[in-house]
Amino acid sequence: MSTVIVSQDELLRYNSLIPSLKNRVAALSSEHGHPMTYRVKTYGCQLNESDSEKIEGILQSIGLIEASEEAIPDFLILNTCTIRENADIRLFGNLGAYKTHKKQNRDMFIAVCGCMMKQQENIERIKKSFPFVDACFGPSDIHLLPQILDRKLGQRKRVFSVSEEDYLVDDTDVPVLRKRKFRALVPIMYGCNNFCTYCVVPYTRGRERSRSSEKILAQLRELAAEGYKEVMLLGQNVNSYGSDKEDEISFAALLEETAKIPGFSRIRFMTSHPKDISEEVIYTMKKYKNIERHLHLPMQSGSSDVLKRMNRHYDQEQYLKTALLFREVLPEATLTTDIIVGFPGETEEDFQQTLNVVEKVRFDSAFTFQYSRRPGTKAADYPDQIPQDVVTERFGRLLDLQNRLTFESNESVVGKTEEILIEGRSATAPDVLTGRTNSNRLVNFRIPEGISYQGKRIDTSAPDFNADDYEGKLAMVRITRAKPYSVEGELESFIDE
Ligand code: 5AD
Ligand code: SF4
């Protein structure tokens, strides 16, 4: 694999296919007697979500409109994830169902993309067992989508276009459809060089390639001017931003420059690697109030032995040093993590070390995973794979501990009034809104009687009340109750009327 920078000229060539694709889509719409629709189904991480926003941007540019939830779309794209085995199983489980859809609509276009497509055996399986799939492409091939569609719609042949190369296309040249009107996902780098021994990402997303800070900052200024309140700087390992380039600024400097842009009230970043995060990043967070009071710092294991075999390049002591420094510098912030249970060779003593560190750091929440053996990774061939019953038992103990800590963390903010960025209606009830605190805590809250917005009283029982109208607004919310994974509250006032 090698990094290939796609020039603007080359990209223009792909994008020049858009007008003729638009004509084809228009012809299909009149043939079928309705506008052609699409759906993009996204599995996995935020980088996949960001990729899907680009896919949707391209699909809309050729005249497709998003299918309603219950309708069968004319164009279906499945953006896959392969981080753990159950992600693979889910895709193949779901794929069969689309066969009947294709039978009903011969013109339906079905494509599978994303990380699973970088594994040859998955491509072979689709070639053989899922003949109704029209196209496959990889996670760094999104800019090729106009060409893929052109080949499929023109020649009616299946297109398998998964590149060996790690393409770097500047994001500002690709159409993007942002799914949330307040949040902009902005990748700052692609790929990963770390080769943690359990992880497939370096094989699926290739080597690290950083975008130019000049272009990132120009894009961010535009997004702020367009009114986005929240920006999420994305990369598999944001702390090593720029290290693949000669004269690039550090991640801490990029974060600081982002914080200086007027307009954003929430600057978030994902994901940090404990071996690369600098103290400067923590002090930059302290300096700028518009940087989220939250750090996600995947620990994976608390045992130095296991960390070594995971190829993480830090030990328990180093992890604790960073975590405790963060707690000291930003006591009001939340600290979250990822933990894998049952890595090959993990002893009861190793696992106890994990529990000890979790107790010491008191993570505000954690994503906990059972180790999943991924073909092609080093750890897949390690001896001493842990029996499932042992993994399940340890996983249960970790979950009990973390659930207690998460609940206690949620309890610690009850009675406080916090600034919330509203995300829209909650899943629980139509008159309950949902949002996040500046420390990324999920808050479900009601608007009590007597609250006004833009001079008008809000009546949540009125038929025209729609919680989604408040998406992207900032409000002060008093936290009234802790729940296991969220908190409840009551709105006190809006900030930015
Ligand atoms: N098994 C279990 N969890 C994994 N992760 C990555 N690879 C695996 C695997 N093979 C977890 C890590 C990572 C998160 C995104 O997914 O904890 O931080
Ligand atoms: Fe995977 Fe490790 Fe890279 Fe994260 S840092 S994507 S866990 S290889």
Short mmCIF file of C-alpha atoms and ligand atoms in Angstrom, two decimals:
data_model
loop_
_atom_site.label_atom_id
_atom_site.label_comp_id
_atom_site.label_asym_id
_atom_site.label_seq_id
_atom_site.Cartn_x
_atom_site.Cartn_y
_atom_site.Cartn_z
CA MET A 1 0.00 0.00 0.00
CA SER A 2 1.21 3.50 -0.71
CA THR A 3 -0.15 6.97 -0.20
CA VAL A 4 -1.37 8.66 -3.36
CA ILE A 5 -2.37 12.29 -3.28
CA VAL A 6 -5.29 12.87 -5.60
CA SER A 7 -4.84 16.19 -7.38
CA GLN A 8 -7.67 18.65 -7.79
CA ASP A 9 -7.52 18.09 -11.58
CA GLU A 10 -8.00 14.36 -11.20
CA LEU A 11 -10.89 14.92 -8.85
CA LEU A 12 -12.45 17.32 -11.32
CA ARG A 13 -12.35 14.50 -13.89
CA TYR A 14 -14.42 12.25 -11.63
CA ASN A 15 -16.74 15.08 -10.71
CA SER A 16 -17.20 15.96 -14.39
CA LEU A 17 -19.25 12.73 -14.68
CA ILE A 18 -21.86 14.21 -12.35
CA PRO A 19 -23.95 16.08 -15.01
CA SER A 20 -24.35 12.97 -17.19
CA LEU A 21 -25.19 10.85 -14.12
CA LYS A 22 -27.78 13.44 -13.24
CA ASN A 23 -29.36 12.99 -16.68
CA ARG A 24 -29.44 9.22 -16.22
CA VAL A 25 -31.06 9.56 -12.81
CA ALA A 26 -33.64 11.96 -14.31
CA ALA A 27 -34.37 9.41 -17.07
CA LEU A 28 -34.79 6.62 -14.51
CA SER A 29 -37.11 8.86 -12.48
CA SER A 30 -39.41 9.41 -15.46
CA GLU A 31 -39.28 5.73 -16.42
CA HIS A 32 -40.30 4.70 -12.90
CA GLY A 33 -42.74 7.56 -12.47
CA HIS A 34 -41.21 8.79 -9.20
CA PRO A 35 -38.01 10.56 -8.12
CA MET A 36 -35.11 8.16 -7.60
CA THR A 37 -34.24 7.72 -3.92
CA TYR A 38 -31.22 6.57 -1.91
CA ARG A 39 -30.32 5.30 1.54
CA VAL A 40 -26.86 5.06 3.08
CA LYS A 41 -26.64 2.65 6.02
CA THR A 42 -23.66 3.33 8.22
CA TYR A 43 -22.05 0.88 10.60
CA GLY A 44 -19.18 1.61 12.99
CA CYS A 45 -17.24 4.69 13.96
CA GLN A 46 -17.45 8.43 13.41
CA LEU A 47 -15.00 8.27 10.53
CA ASN A 48 -17.48 6.04 8.75
CA GLU A 49 -20.20 8.56 9.54
CA SER A 50 -18.06 11.26 8.02
CA ASP A 51 -17.43 9.07 4.94
CA SER A 52 -21.17 8.50 4.62
CA GLU A 53 -21.77 12.26 4.63
CA LYS A 54 -19.52 12.44 1.56
CA ILE A 55 -21.28 9.51 -0.11
CA GLU A 56 -24.61 11.26 0.48
CA GLY A 57 -23.15 14.50 -0.85
CA ILE A 58 -22.25 12.74 -4.11
CA LEU A 59 -25.60 10.93 -4.34
CA GLN A 60 -27.55 14.15 -3.88
CA SER A 61 -25.37 15.91 -6.44
CA ILE A 62 -26.62 13.45 -9.08
CA GLY A 63 -30.24 14.20 -8.20
CA LEU A 64 -31.14 11.40 -5.79
CA ILE A 65 -33.26 12.20 -2.78
CA GLU A 66 -33.13 10.44 0.58
CA ALA A 67 -35.69 7.64 0.89
CA SER A 68 -38.16 7.87 3.76
CA GLU A 69 -37.52 5.46 6.62
CA GLU A 70 -40.09 2.89 5.63
CA ALA A 71 -39.54 2.98 1.84
CA ILE A 72 -37.26 0.70 -0.18
CA PRO A 73 -34.67 2.96 -1.82
CA ASP A 74 -33.61 2.79 -5.48
CA PHE A 75 -29.96 3.23 -4.53
CA LEU A 76 -28.71 1.52 -1.39
CA ILE A 77 -25.19 1.87 -0.02
CA LEU A 78 -23.97 -0.11 2.97
CA ASN A 79 -20.94 1.46 4.64
CA THR A 80 -19.44 -1.38 6.66
CA CYS A 81 -17.24 -1.81 9.72
CA THR A 82 -15.03 -4.78 10.55
CA ILE A 83 -13.50 -3.81 13.89
CA ARG A 84 -15.06 -6.81 15.65
CA GLU A 85 -16.37 -10.07 14.25
CA ASN A 86 -20.01 -9.34 15.10
CA ALA A 87 -19.88 -6.33 12.74
CA ASP A 88 -19.09 -8.73 9.84
CA ILE A 89 -21.79 -11.15 10.88
CA ARG A 90 -24.35 -8.36 11.01
CA LEU A 91 -23.66 -7.26 7.46
CA PHE A 92 -23.90 -10.71 5.91
CA GLY A 93 -26.98 -11.37 8.03
CA ASN A 94 -28.68 -8.24 6.70
CA LEU A 95 -27.53 -8.49 3.11
CA GLY A 96 -29.72 -11.48 2.22
CA ALA A 97 -32.86 -9.45 2.90
CA TYR A 98 -32.07 -7.07 0.04
CA LYS A 99 -32.31 -9.85 -2.51
CA THR A 100 -36.12 -9.69 -2.47
CA HIS A 101 -35.98 -5.92 -2.86
CA LYS A 102 -33.84 -6.30 -5.94
CA LYS A 103 -36.28 -8.85 -7.35
CA GLN A 104 -39.07 -6.30 -7.05
CA ASN A 105 -37.00 -3.54 -8.61
CA ARG A 106 -34.52 -4.75 -11.23
CA ASP A 107 -33.04 -1.25 -11.52
CA MET A 108 -32.15 -1.08 -7.83
CA PHE A 109 -28.47 -0.26 -7.26
CA ILE A 110 -26.85 -1.93 -4.24
CA ALA A 111 -23.28 -1.19 -3.19
CA VAL A 112 -21.18 -2.27 -0.23
CA CYS A 113 -18.24 -0.13 0.90
CA GLY A 114 -16.17 0.62 3.99
CA CYS A 115 -13.60 -1.32 5.98
CA MET A 116 -14.97 -4.83 5.32
CA MET A 117 -14.22 -4.39 1.65
CA LYS A 118 -10.48 -4.25 2.33
CA GLN A 119 -10.59 -7.94 3.16
CA GLN A 120 -10.34 -10.06 0.06
CA GLU A 121 -12.39 -12.91 1.52
CA ASN A 122 -15.37 -10.58 1.97
CA ILE A 123 -15.15 -9.44 -1.66
CA GLU A 124 -14.98 -13.07 -2.80
CA ARG A 125 -18.01 -13.93 -0.68
CA ILE A 126 -20.00 -11.07 -2.20
CA LYS A 127 -18.89 -12.02 -5.72
CA LYS A 128 -20.04 -15.60 -5.23
CA SER A 129 -22.95 -15.56 -2.84
CA PHE A 130 -24.53 -12.13 -3.29
CA PRO A 131 -24.83 -11.61 -7.07
CA PHE A 132 -27.40 -8.86 -6.56
CA VAL A 133 -24.74 -6.55 -5.12
CA ASP A 134 -23.75 -4.20 -7.95
CA ALA A 135 -20.60 -2.59 -6.62
CA CYS A 136 -17.97 -2.72 -3.89
CA PHE A 137 -15.46 -0.02 -3.01
CA GLY A 138 -13.03 0.66 -0.18
CA PRO A 139 -12.90 3.33 2.53
CA SER A 140 -10.41 5.51 0.65
CA ASP A 141 -12.23 5.23 -2.71
CA ILE A 142 -15.24 7.46 -2.02
CA HIS A 143 -14.11 10.12 -4.49
CA LEU A 144 -14.33 7.38 -7.18
CA LEU A 145 -18.07 6.93 -6.62
CA PRO A 146 -19.12 8.99 -9.69
CA GLN A 147 -16.91 6.74 -11.84
CA ILE A 148 -18.29 3.58 -10.21
CA LEU A 149 -21.87 4.72 -10.78
CA ASP A 150 -21.05 5.69 -14.36
CA ARG A 151 -19.59 2.26 -15.10
CA LYS A 152 -22.46 0.40 -13.48
CA LEU A 153 -25.27 2.47 -14.95
CA GLY A 154 -23.60 2.56 -18.38
CA GLN A 155 -22.35 -0.98 -18.88
CA ARG A 156 -24.61 -2.71 -16.36
CA LYS A 157 -21.66 -4.79 -15.17
CA ARG A 158 -20.77 -5.31 -11.52
CA VAL A 159 -17.97 -3.00 -10.38
CA PHE A 160 -15.38 -4.10 -7.84
CA SER A 161 -13.22 -1.09 -7.21
CA VAL A 162 -11.24 -1.51 -4.02
CA SER A 163 -7.92 0.27 -4.39
CA GLU A 164 -4.61 -0.90 -3.00
CA GLU A 165 -3.55 2.72 -2.61
CA ASP A 166 -4.24 4.96 0.37
CA TYR A 167 -5.73 7.97 -1.35
CA LEU A 168 -5.58 11.41 0.17
CA VAL A 169 -8.23 13.65 -1.32
CA ASP A 170 -8.76 17.05 0.14
CA ASP A 171 -12.17 17.03 1.77
CA THR A 172 -12.99 20.54 0.67
CA ASP A 173 -13.21 19.30 -2.94
CA VAL A 174 -15.77 16.55 -2.28
CA PRO A 175 -19.49 17.32 -1.88
CA VAL A 176 -20.68 16.68 1.69
CA LEU A 177 -24.16 16.40 3.10
CA ARG A 178 -23.94 17.23 6.80
CA LYS A 179 -26.47 15.13 8.71
CA ARG A 180 -26.75 17.35 11.77
CA LYS A 181 -27.35 21.02 11.31
CA PHE A 182 -25.25 22.00 14.33
CA ARG A 183 -22.38 19.49 14.04
CA ALA A 184 -19.62 19.34 11.44
CA LEU A 185 -17.47 16.22 11.28
CA VAL A 186 -14.04 17.22 10.01
CA PRO A 187 -11.41 14.53 9.42
CA ILE A 188 -7.93 15.96 9.97
CA MET A 189 -6.09 12.76 9.07
CA TYR A 190 -6.76 9.34 7.66
CA GLY A 191 -5.32 5.92 8.48
CA CYS A 192 -3.26 4.59 11.35
CA ASN A 193 0.39 3.56 11.74
CA ASN A 194 0.16 1.95 15.14
CA PHE A 195 -0.54 -1.70 14.41
CA CYS A 196 -1.98 -2.52 17.80
CA THR A 197 -1.84 -6.29 17.57
CA TYR A 198 -5.61 -6.84 17.90
CA CYS A 199 -6.71 -4.17 15.41
CA VAL A 200 -7.60 -4.35 11.72
CA VAL A 201 -7.73 -0.59 11.13
CA PRO A 202 -4.15 -0.17 9.84
CA TYR A 203 -4.98 -2.84 7.22
CA THR A 204 -8.32 -1.37 6.22
CA ARG A 205 -7.63 2.35 6.38
CA GLY A 206 -3.94 2.30 5.48
CA ARG A 207 -1.08 4.53 6.59
CA GLU A 208 -1.46 7.87 8.33
CA ARG A 209 -1.96 10.81 6.04
CA SER A 210 -2.63 14.24 7.47
CA ARG A 211 -4.56 16.92 5.63
CA SER A 212 -2.91 20.31 5.36
CA SER A 213 -3.59 22.49 8.40
CA GLU A 214 -4.07 25.49 6.14
CA LYS A 215 -6.91 23.74 4.31
CA ILE A 216 -8.42 22.37 7.52
CA LEU A 217 -8.45 25.82 9.14
CA ALA A 218 -9.90 27.46 6.02
CA GLN A 219 -12.65 24.83 6.01
CA LEU A 220 -13.29 25.36 9.73
CA ARG A 221 -13.61 29.13 9.26
CA GLU A 222 -16.22 28.54 6.58
CA LEU A 223 -18.12 26.09 8.75
CA ALA A 224 -18.15 28.56 11.65
CA ALA A 225 -19.41 31.27 9.30
CA GLU A 226 -22.17 28.91 8.12
CA GLY A 227 -23.33 28.67 11.74
CA TYR A 228 -22.09 25.26 12.89
CA LYS A 229 -21.83 25.32 16.69
CA GLU A 230 -19.97 22.06 17.13
CA VAL A 231 -17.00 20.72 15.27
CA MET A 232 -15.50 17.29 15.65
CA LEU A 233 -11.88 16.87 14.56
CA LEU A 234 -11.51 13.26 13.51
CA GLY A 235 -8.67 10.80 13.09
CA GLN A 236 -7.70 7.34 14.36
CA ASN A 237 -4.86 8.93 16.30
CA VAL A 238 -5.26 12.72 16.28
CA ASN A 239 -2.26 13.27 18.54
CA SER A 240 0.13 12.17 15.84
CA TYR A 241 -1.41 14.70 13.43
CA GLY A 242 1.22 16.13 11.09
CA SER A 243 3.97 13.63 11.88
CA ASP A 244 3.78 12.22 8.34
CA LYS A 245 4.67 15.66 6.93
CA GLU A 246 7.76 17.83 7.08
CA ASP A 247 6.52 21.24 8.13
CA GLU A 248 3.15 20.63 9.66
CA ILE A 249 1.95 22.08 12.96
CA SER A 250 1.26 19.78 15.94
CA PHE A 251 -2.19 18.64 17.02
CA ALA A 252 -2.05 20.95 20.06
CA ALA A 253 -1.37 23.90 17.75
CA LEU A 254 -4.17 22.88 15.38
CA LEU A 255 -6.54 22.60 18.35
CA GLU A 256 -5.53 26.05 19.56
CA GLU A 257 -6.01 27.60 16.11
CA THR A 258 -9.44 25.96 15.91
CA ALA A 259 -10.38 27.32 19.33
CA LYS A 260 -9.49 30.85 18.21
CA ILE A 261 -11.98 30.76 15.32
CA PRO A 262 -15.01 32.78 16.44
CA GLY A 263 -18.29 30.86 16.34
CA PHE A 264 -17.75 27.34 17.63
CA SER A 265 -19.02 26.68 21.11
CA ARG A 266 -18.00 23.02 21.17
CA ILE A 267 -14.75 21.73 19.75
CA ARG A 268 -14.40 17.99 20.10
CA PHE A 269 -11.69 15.59 18.95
CA MET A 270 -11.41 11.84 18.53
CA THR A 271 -9.42 9.63 19.11
CA SER A 272 -6.42 10.26 21.32
CA HIS A 273 -3.66 7.73 21.85
CA PRO A 274 -2.07 7.68 25.32
CA LYS A 275 1.41 7.28 23.84
CA ASP A 276 1.11 10.44 21.72
CA ILE A 277 -1.04 12.86 23.70
CA SER A 278 1.11 15.77 24.87
CA GLU A 279 0.67 17.79 28.05
CA GLU A 280 0.29 20.74 25.72
CA VAL A 281 -3.04 19.32 24.49
CA ILE A 282 -4.33 19.18 28.07
CA TYR A 283 -3.19 22.74 28.80
CA THR A 284 -4.69 23.96 25.52
CA MET A 285 -8.00 22.44 26.60
CA LYS A 286 -7.73 24.31 29.88
CA LYS A 287 -6.98 27.60 28.11
CA TYR A 288 -9.98 27.61 25.75
CA LYS A 289 -13.48 27.22 27.16
CA ASN A 290 -14.91 26.31 23.76
CA ILE A 291 -12.94 23.05 23.73
CA GLU A 292 -15.11 20.30 25.12
CA ARG A 293 -14.36 19.35 28.74
CA HIS A 294 -13.98 15.73 27.78
CA LEU A 295 -11.14 13.46 26.80
CA HIS A 296 -11.57 10.03 25.31
CA LEU A 297 -8.36 8.18 26.05
CA PRO A 298 -8.55 4.47 25.18
CA MET A 299 -6.65 2.47 27.78
CA GLN A 300 -7.42 -1.02 26.41
CA SER A 301 -5.90 -2.76 29.47
CA GLY A 302 -4.51 -1.81 32.86
CA SER A 303 -1.82 -4.48 32.76
CA SER A 304 1.61 -3.40 31.51
CA ASP A 305 2.25 -6.96 30.28
CA VAL A 306 -0.91 -7.04 28.20
CA LEU A 307 -0.27 -3.50 26.90
CA LYS A 308 3.11 -4.64 25.70
CA ARG A 309 1.65 -7.57 23.80
CA MET A 310 -1.00 -5.24 22.40
CA ASN A 311 1.88 -3.07 21.05
CA ARG A 312 0.46 0.02 22.71
CA HIS A 313 3.84 1.63 23.60
CA TYR A 314 2.83 2.76 27.10
CA ASP A 315 2.51 1.00 30.42
CA GLN A 316 0.15 1.30 33.36
CA GLU A 317 2.27 3.96 35.05
CA GLN A 318 2.41 6.19 31.97
CA TYR A 319 -1.32 5.85 31.39
CA LEU A 320 -2.04 6.78 35.01
CA LYS A 321 0.29 9.76 34.82
CA THR A 322 -1.60 11.24 31.85
CA ALA A 323 -5.04 10.40 33.25
CA LEU A 324 -4.28 11.88 36.67
CA LEU A 325 -2.69 14.99 35.15
CA PHE A 326 -5.88 15.47 33.14
CA ARG A 327 -7.99 15.09 36.29
CA GLU A 328 -5.83 17.62 38.11
CA VAL A 329 -5.76 20.24 35.34
CA LEU A 330 -9.43 19.88 34.40
CA PRO A 331 -11.28 18.59 37.48
CA GLU A 332 -14.69 19.46 36.01
CA ALA A 333 -14.05 17.46 32.83
CA THR A 334 -15.01 13.90 32.01
CA LEU A 335 -12.57 11.17 31.07
CA THR A 336 -13.74 8.17 29.09
CA THR A 337 -12.02 5.13 27.68
CA ASP A 338 -12.10 1.90 25.68
CA ILE A 339 -11.23 -1.41 27.34
CA ILE A 340 -10.76 -4.83 25.81
CA VAL A 341 -11.40 -7.87 28.00
CA GLY A 342 -9.91 -11.28 27.28
CA PHE A 343 -6.94 -10.35 25.11
CA PRO A 344 -4.86 -13.51 24.43
CA GLY A 345 -2.82 -14.47 27.49
CA GLU A 346 -4.72 -12.14 29.85
CA THR A 347 -4.44 -13.69 33.33
CA GLU A 348 -6.72 -13.08 36.30
CA GLU A 349 -3.90 -10.96 37.73
CA ASP A 350 -3.76 -8.87 34.50
CA PHE A 351 -7.50 -8.40 34.65
CA GLN A 352 -7.29 -7.31 38.30
CA GLN A 353 -4.83 -4.62 37.19
CA THR A 354 -7.44 -3.34 34.75
CA LEU A 355 -10.05 -3.22 37.52
CA ASN A 356 -7.58 -1.40 39.79
CA VAL A 357 -6.82 1.30 37.22
CA VAL A 358 -10.51 1.75 36.40
CA GLU A 359 -11.19 2.25 40.12
CA LYS A 360 -8.27 4.65 40.48
CA VAL A 361 -9.08 6.82 37.44
CA ARG A 362 -12.85 6.59 37.97
CA PHE A 363 -13.70 6.84 34.29
CA ASP A 364 -16.92 8.75 33.73
CA SER A 365 -17.89 6.13 31.17
CA ALA A 366 -16.24 3.43 29.14
CA PHE A 367 -16.78 1.40 26.01
CA THR A 368 -16.01 -2.15 27.04
CA PHE A 369 -15.36 -4.86 24.46
CA GLN A 370 -14.78 -8.56 24.51
CA TYR A 371 -11.64 -9.36 22.53
CA SER A 372 -12.50 -10.38 19.00
CA ARG A 373 -10.02 -12.38 16.95
CA ARG A 374 -9.48 -10.54 13.68
CA PRO A 375 -7.91 -12.48 10.81
CA GLY A 376 -4.66 -10.94 9.59
CA THR A 377 -3.78 -9.27 12.89
CA LYS A 378 -0.82 -10.44 14.98
CA ALA A 379 -2.84 -11.30 18.07
CA ALA A 380 -5.06 -13.65 16.06
CA ASP A 381 -2.08 -16.03 15.98
CA TYR A 382 -1.10 -15.61 19.63
CA PRO A 383 -1.34 -18.74 21.72
CA ASP A 384 -3.48 -18.68 24.89
CA GLN A 385 -6.70 -17.37 23.38
CA ILE A 386 -9.00 -16.99 26.39
CA PRO A 387 -12.02 -19.34 26.64
CA GLN A 388 -15.34 -17.58 26.08
CA ASP A 389 -16.73 -18.41 29.53
CA VAL A 390 -13.75 -16.72 31.20
CA VAL A 391 -14.12 -13.64 28.95
CA THR A 392 -17.84 -13.42 29.69
CA GLU A 393 -17.28 -13.67 33.43
CA ARG A 394 -14.54 -10.99 33.47
CA PHE A 395 -16.57 -8.76 31.17
CA GLY A 396 -19.48 -8.92 33.62
CA ARG A 397 -17.26 -7.87 36.53
CA LEU A 398 -15.82 -4.94 34.58
CA LEU A 399 -19.27 -3.84 33.48
CA ASP A 400 -20.58 -3.93 37.08
CA LEU A 401 -17.71 -1.76 38.24
CA GLN A 402 -17.95 0.72 35.36
CA ASN A 403 -21.74 0.97 35.64
CA ARG A 404 -21.34 1.95 39.27
CA LEU A 405 -18.70 4.57 38.39
CA THR A 406 -20.76 5.97 35.50
CA PHE A 407 -23.78 6.30 37.76
CA GLU A 408 -21.72 7.98 40.48
CA SER A 409 -20.28 10.36 37.91
CA ASN A 410 -23.80 11.22 36.76
CA GLU A 411 -24.90 11.72 40.37
CA SER A 412 -22.08 14.20 40.91
CA VAL A 413 -23.72 16.78 38.62
CA VAL A 414 -27.24 16.58 40.05
CA GLY A 415 -28.29 20.04 41.27
CA LYS A 416 -25.89 21.85 38.91
CA THR A 417 -26.97 24.04 36.00
CA GLU A 418 -25.05 23.30 32.82
CA GLU A 419 -24.84 24.64 29.29
CA ILE A 420 -26.46 22.18 26.89
CA LEU A 421 -26.18 22.00 23.13
CA ILE A 422 -29.59 20.71 22.09
CA GLU A 423 -29.58 17.77 19.64
CA GLY A 424 -33.35 17.52 19.12
CA ARG A 425 -36.14 15.33 20.42
CA SER A 426 -35.20 12.49 22.75
CA ALA A 427 -36.01 8.88 21.99
CA THR A 428 -38.16 8.71 25.13
CA ALA A 429 -41.05 11.12 24.48
CA PRO A 430 -41.98 13.81 21.94
CA ASP A 431 -41.93 16.60 24.54
CA VAL A 432 -38.54 15.58 25.96
CA LEU A 433 -35.44 17.11 24.39
CA THR A 434 -31.97 15.69 24.31
CA GLY A 435 -28.57 17.34 24.29
CA ARG A 436 -25.09 17.25 25.70
CA THR A 437 -23.20 19.16 28.35
CA ASN A 438 -19.82 20.62 27.54
CA SER A 439 -18.36 17.51 29.16
CA ASN A 440 -20.29 15.32 26.72
CA ARG A 441 -22.85 14.07 29.21
CA LEU A 442 -26.15 13.05 27.65
CA VAL A 443 -29.05 15.04 29.12
CA ASN A 444 -32.76 14.42 28.55
CA PHE A 445 -34.80 17.37 29.71
CA ARG A 446 -38.21 18.98 29.69
CA ILE A 447 -39.15 22.56 29.03
CA PRO A 448 -41.28 23.65 32.02
CA GLU A 449 -44.19 26.05 31.68
CA GLY A 450 -43.36 29.72 31.40
CA ILE A 451 -40.21 29.43 29.25
CA SER A 452 -40.05 31.67 26.18
CA TYR A 453 -38.02 31.44 23.02
CA GLN A 454 -37.64 34.53 20.83
CA GLY A 455 -40.37 36.25 22.81
CA LYS A 456 -42.86 33.41 22.39
CA ARG A 457 -44.05 31.16 25.20
CA ILE A 458 -43.29 27.51 24.60
CA ASP A 459 -46.17 25.10 25.08
CA THR A 460 -44.87 21.53 24.81
CA SER A 461 -48.41 20.14 24.75
CA ALA A 462 -49.43 22.27 21.74
CA PRO A 463 -49.96 20.27 18.53
CA ASP A 464 -47.38 22.32 16.63
CA PHE A 465 -44.64 21.79 19.24
CA ASN A 466 -41.68 20.03 17.67
CA ALA A 467 -38.62 19.36 19.84
CA ASP A 468 -36.47 19.14 16.70
CA ASP A 469 -37.02 22.88 16.09
CA TYR A 470 -34.56 23.52 18.91
CA GLU A 471 -31.75 21.42 17.41
CA GLY A 472 -28.47 23.32 17.61
CA LYS A 473 -29.62 25.85 20.23
CA LEU A 474 -27.71 26.41 23.45
CA ALA A 475 -29.59 26.41 26.73
CA MET A 476 -28.98 26.32 30.47
CA VAL A 477 -30.41 23.16 31.98
CA ARG A 478 -30.63 22.25 35.66
CA ILE A 479 -29.71 18.62 36.23
CA THR A 480 -32.33 16.97 38.40
CA ARG A 481 -31.69 13.25 38.33
CA ALA A 482 -28.95 10.72 37.55
CA LYS A 483 -29.71 7.68 35.41
CA PRO A 484 -27.34 4.80 34.61
CA TYR A 485 -26.17 6.21 31.24
CA SER A 486 -27.55 9.75 31.17
CA VAL A 487 -28.99 12.49 33.34
CA GLU A 488 -32.36 14.21 33.42
CA GLY A 489 -32.97 17.91 33.72
CA GLU A 490 -35.17 20.94 33.30
CA LEU A 491 -34.51 23.83 30.98
CA GLU A 492 -33.95 27.16 32.75
CA SER A 493 -33.29 29.51 29.83
CA PHE A 494 -32.07 29.68 26.25
CA ILE A 495 -28.68 31.28 25.70
CA ASP A 496 -28.62 32.27 22.05
CA GLU A 497 -32.09 33.51 21.24
N1 5AD B 1 -11.50 -6.85 19.69
C1 5AD B 1 -12.17 -6.10 20.60
N2 5AD B 1 -12.15 -4.76 20.60
C2 5AD B 1 -11.43 -4.14 19.64
N3 5AD B 1 -11.21 -2.83 19.40
C3 5AD B 1 -10.42 -2.73 18.31
N4 5AD B 1 -10.11 -3.94 17.84
C4 5AD B 1 -10.72 -4.84 18.66
C5 5AD B 1 -10.76 -6.26 18.71
N5 5AD B 1 -10.11 -7.01 17.83
C6 5AD B 1 -11.74 -1.76 20.24
C7 5AD B 1 -10.62 -0.96 20.89
C8 5AD B 1 -10.67 0.35 20.16
C9 5AD B 1 -12.14 0.45 19.81
C10 5AD B 1 -12.46 1.40 18.72
O1 5AD B 1 -12.48 -0.86 19.44
O2 5AD B 1 -10.94 -0.77 22.25
O3 5AD B 1 -10.22 1.44 20.94
FE1 SF4 B 2 -6.46 0.35 15.90
FE2 SF4 B 2 -4.50 0.96 17.59
FE3 SF4 B 2 -4.76 2.34 15.29
FE4 SF4 B 2 -6.56 2.66 17.26
S1 SF4 B 2 -4.37 3.19 17.37
S2 SF4 B 2 -7.00 2.37 15.05
S3 SF4 B 2 -6.67 0.61 18.15
S4 SF4 B 2 -4.26 0.16 15.48
#
